[in-house]
Protein backbone atom coordinates (compact mmCIF):
# COMPACT_ATOMS: atom_id res chain seq x y z
CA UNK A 1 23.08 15.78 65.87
CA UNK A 2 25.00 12.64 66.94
CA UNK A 3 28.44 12.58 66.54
CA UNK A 4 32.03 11.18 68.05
CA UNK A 5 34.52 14.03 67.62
CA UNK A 6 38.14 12.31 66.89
CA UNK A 7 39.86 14.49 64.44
CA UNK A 8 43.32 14.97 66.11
CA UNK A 9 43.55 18.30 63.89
CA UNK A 10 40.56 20.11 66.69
CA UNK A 11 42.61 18.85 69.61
CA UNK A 12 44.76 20.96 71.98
CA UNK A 13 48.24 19.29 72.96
CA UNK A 14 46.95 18.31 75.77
CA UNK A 15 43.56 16.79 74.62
CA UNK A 16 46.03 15.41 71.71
CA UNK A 17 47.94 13.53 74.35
CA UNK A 18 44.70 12.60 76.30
CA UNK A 19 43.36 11.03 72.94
CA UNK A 20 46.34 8.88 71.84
CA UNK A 21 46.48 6.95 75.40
CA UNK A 22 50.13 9.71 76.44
CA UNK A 23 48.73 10.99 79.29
CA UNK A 24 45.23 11.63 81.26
CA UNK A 25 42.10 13.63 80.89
CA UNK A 26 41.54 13.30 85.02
CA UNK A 27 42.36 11.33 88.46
CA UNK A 28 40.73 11.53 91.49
CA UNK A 29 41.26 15.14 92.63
CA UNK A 30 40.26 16.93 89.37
CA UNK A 31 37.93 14.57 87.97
CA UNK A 32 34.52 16.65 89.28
CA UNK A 33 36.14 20.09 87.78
CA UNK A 34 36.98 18.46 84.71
CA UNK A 35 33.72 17.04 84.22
CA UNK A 36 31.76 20.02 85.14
CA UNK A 37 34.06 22.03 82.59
CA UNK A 38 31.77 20.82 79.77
CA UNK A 39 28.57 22.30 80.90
CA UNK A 40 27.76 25.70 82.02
CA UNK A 41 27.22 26.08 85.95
CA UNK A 42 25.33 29.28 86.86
CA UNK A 43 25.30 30.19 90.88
CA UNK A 44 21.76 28.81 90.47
CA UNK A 45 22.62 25.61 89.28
CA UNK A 46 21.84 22.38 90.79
CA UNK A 47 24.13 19.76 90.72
CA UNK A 48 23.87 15.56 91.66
CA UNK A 49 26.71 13.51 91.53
CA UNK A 50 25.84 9.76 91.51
CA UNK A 51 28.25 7.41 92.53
CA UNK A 52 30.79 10.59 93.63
CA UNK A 53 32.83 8.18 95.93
CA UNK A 54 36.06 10.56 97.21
CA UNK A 55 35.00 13.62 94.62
CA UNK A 56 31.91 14.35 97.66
CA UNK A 57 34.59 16.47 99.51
CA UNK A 58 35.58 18.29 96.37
CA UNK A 59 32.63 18.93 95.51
CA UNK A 60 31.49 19.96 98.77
CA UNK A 61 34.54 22.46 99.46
CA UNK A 62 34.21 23.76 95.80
CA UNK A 63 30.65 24.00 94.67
CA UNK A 64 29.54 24.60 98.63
CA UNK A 65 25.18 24.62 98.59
CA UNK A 66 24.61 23.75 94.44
CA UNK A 67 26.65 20.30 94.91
CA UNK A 68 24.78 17.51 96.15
CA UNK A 69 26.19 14.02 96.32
CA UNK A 70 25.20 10.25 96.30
CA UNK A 71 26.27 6.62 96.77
CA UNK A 72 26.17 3.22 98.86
CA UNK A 73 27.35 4.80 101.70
CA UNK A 74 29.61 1.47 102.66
CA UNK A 75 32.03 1.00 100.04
CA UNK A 76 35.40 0.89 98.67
CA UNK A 77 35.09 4.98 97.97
CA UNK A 78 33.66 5.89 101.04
CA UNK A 79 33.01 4.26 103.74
CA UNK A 80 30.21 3.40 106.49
CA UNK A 81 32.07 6.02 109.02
CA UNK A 82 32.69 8.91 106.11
CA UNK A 83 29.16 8.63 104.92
CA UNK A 84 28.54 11.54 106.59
CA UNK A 85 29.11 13.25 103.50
CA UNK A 86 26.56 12.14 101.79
CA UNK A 87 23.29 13.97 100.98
CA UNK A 88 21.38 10.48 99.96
CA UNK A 89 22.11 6.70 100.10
CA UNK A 90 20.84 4.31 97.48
CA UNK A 91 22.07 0.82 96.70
CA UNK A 92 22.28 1.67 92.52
CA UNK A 93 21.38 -2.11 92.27
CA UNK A 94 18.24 -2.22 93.59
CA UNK A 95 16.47 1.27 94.23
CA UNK A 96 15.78 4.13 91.74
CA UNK A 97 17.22 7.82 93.07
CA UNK A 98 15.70 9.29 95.82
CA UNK A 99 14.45 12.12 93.61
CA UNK A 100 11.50 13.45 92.02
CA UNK A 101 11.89 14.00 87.86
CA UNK A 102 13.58 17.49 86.70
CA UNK A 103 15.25 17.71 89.83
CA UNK A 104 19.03 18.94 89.47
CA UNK A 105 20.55 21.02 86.82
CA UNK A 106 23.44 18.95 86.34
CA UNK A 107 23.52 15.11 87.01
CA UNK A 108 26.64 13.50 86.46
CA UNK A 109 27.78 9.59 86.96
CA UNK A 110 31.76 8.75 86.60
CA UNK A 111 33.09 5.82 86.78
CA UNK A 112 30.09 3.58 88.28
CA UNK A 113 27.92 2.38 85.22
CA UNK A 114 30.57 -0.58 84.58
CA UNK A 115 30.46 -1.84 88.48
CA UNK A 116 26.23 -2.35 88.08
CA UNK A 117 24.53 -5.61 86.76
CA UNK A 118 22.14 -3.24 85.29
CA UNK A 119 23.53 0.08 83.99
CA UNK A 120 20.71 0.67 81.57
CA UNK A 121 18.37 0.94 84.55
CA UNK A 122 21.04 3.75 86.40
CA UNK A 123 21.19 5.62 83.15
CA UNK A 124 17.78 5.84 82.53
CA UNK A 125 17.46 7.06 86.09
CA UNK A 126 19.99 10.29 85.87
CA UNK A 127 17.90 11.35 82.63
CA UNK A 128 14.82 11.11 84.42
CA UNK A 129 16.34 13.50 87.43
CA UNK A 130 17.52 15.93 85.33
CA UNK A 131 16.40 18.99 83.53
CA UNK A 132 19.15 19.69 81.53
CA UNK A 133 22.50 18.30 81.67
CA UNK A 134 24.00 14.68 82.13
CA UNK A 135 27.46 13.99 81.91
CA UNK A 136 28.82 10.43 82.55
CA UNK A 137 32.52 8.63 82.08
CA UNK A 138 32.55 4.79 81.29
CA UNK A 139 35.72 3.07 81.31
CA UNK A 140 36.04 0.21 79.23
CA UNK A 141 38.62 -2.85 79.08
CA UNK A 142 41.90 -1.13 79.22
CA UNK A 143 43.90 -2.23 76.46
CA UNK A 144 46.87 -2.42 78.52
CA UNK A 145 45.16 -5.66 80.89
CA UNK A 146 46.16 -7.89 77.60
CA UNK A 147 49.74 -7.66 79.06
CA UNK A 148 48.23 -9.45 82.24
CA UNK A 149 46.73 -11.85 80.21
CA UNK A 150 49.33 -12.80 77.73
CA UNK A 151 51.74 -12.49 81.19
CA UNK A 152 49.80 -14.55 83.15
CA UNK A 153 49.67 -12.40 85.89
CA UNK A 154 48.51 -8.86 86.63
CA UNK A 155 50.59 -6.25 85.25
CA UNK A 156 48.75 -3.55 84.76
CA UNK A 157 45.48 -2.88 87.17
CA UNK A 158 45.54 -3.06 90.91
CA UNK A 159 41.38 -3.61 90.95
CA UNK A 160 38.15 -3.52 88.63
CA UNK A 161 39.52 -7.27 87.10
CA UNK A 162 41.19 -10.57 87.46
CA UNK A 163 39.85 -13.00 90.44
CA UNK A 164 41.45 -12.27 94.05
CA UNK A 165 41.97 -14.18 97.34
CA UNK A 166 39.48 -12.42 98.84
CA UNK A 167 36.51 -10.65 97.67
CA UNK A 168 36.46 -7.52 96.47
CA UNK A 169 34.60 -4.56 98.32
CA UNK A 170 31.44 -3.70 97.60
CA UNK A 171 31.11 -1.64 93.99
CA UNK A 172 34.65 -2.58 93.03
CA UNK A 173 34.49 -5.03 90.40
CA UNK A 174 33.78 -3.87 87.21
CA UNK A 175 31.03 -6.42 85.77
CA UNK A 176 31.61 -5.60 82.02
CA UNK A 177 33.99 -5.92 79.22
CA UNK A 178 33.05 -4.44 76.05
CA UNK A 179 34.88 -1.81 72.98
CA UNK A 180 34.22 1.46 72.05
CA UNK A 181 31.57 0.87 69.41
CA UNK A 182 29.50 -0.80 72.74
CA UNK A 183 29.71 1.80 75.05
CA UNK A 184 28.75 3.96 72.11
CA UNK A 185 26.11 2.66 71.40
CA UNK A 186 24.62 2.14 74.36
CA UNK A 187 25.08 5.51 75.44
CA UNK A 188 23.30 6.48 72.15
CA UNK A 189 20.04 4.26 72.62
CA UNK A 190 19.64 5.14 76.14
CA UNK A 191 18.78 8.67 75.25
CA UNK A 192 15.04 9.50 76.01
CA UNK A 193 13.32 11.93 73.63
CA UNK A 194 14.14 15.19 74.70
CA UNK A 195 17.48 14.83 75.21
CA UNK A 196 20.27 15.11 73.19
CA UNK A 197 24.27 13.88 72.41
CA UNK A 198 26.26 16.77 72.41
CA UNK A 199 29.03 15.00 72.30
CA UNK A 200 31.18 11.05 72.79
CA UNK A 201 34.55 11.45 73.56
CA UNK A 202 36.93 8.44 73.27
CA UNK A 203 40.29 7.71 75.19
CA UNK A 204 42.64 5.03 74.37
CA UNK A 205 45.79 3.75 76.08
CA UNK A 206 48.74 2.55 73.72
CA UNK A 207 50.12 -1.55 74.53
């Protein structure tokens, strides 16, 4: 069964508030644990985190020998002397994951489909390394940036848009703009047979 759940009458307060654009679902320090809160994680459990940027030490500290991590390795979220942390190194652009099919448990991507030329290629890639579970976040155009644009000058985001002086690190630009409906639906039609959408959970930010 497909579906979007948005009926404000299942919500908690919180996920209320989280929903309507009042406050958010995550930030950097929780953003792992709140992912991982969907899905069940046994002592057992196997867990890749593509794209984990600063999460890897959470993740690390918190989920110890079942976390495994990935990225660049030379990036805006980590960089070439904290790579370190990494298990693997891939450049998402151009190589498929260092891993053999049905590998991890858990894969999850947050944040780093949006900053790829291709992200159909990426997604098709964590399905194909997992066994079970794959949980990914994909930000879309904030619809606060329109007060940059009607503005004329940038409001509202520190990075991810706009054109700067200088160029922006490697990963950092976010190379699409696109609605809800979009990222929907091409979450939806990336899903190989075998898998299926428990659930699509929309956030919105109020003007």
């Amino acid at each position: 069964k497909l579906e979007a759940k948005m009926s404000l009458h299942k919500l908690s307060k919180k996920e209320r508030n989280v929903f309507l654009g009042l406050e958010r679902s995550y930030c950097w320090p929780n953003r792992l644990e709140h992912a991982l809160s969907f899905v069940k994680i046994s002592k057992k459990s196997k867990i890749l985190d593509v794209g984990a940027g600063k999460s890897a030490w959470i993740g690390k500290k918190k989920y110890e020998k079942n976390y495994y991590c990935l990225d660049y390795g030379d990036s805006y979220t980590i960089s070439k002397d904290n790579s370190y942390i990494l298990d693997k190194k891939c450049d998402f652009e151009k190589e498929d994951l260092p891993y053999k099919d049905n590998t991890f448990d858990v894969v999850i991507c947050l944040d780093v489909l949006e900053h790829l030329e291709n992200p159909h290629k990426l997604l098709s890639e964590l399905f194909r390394i997992s066994s079970k579970d794959v949980i990914v976040s994909l930000p879309n155009n904030w619809v606060k940036f329109i007060k940059s644009l009607i503005v004329g000058k940038n409001i509202t985001h520190s990075a991810g848009y706009g054109l700067y002086p200088k160029p922006h690190p490697a990963g950092q630009r976010h190379k699409y703009w696109f609605n809800y409906s979009e990222g929907r639906e091409f979450l939806l039609s990336q899903r190989p047979e075998g898998f299926s959408v428990e659930d699509i959970i929309p956030r919105f930010e109020f003007l």
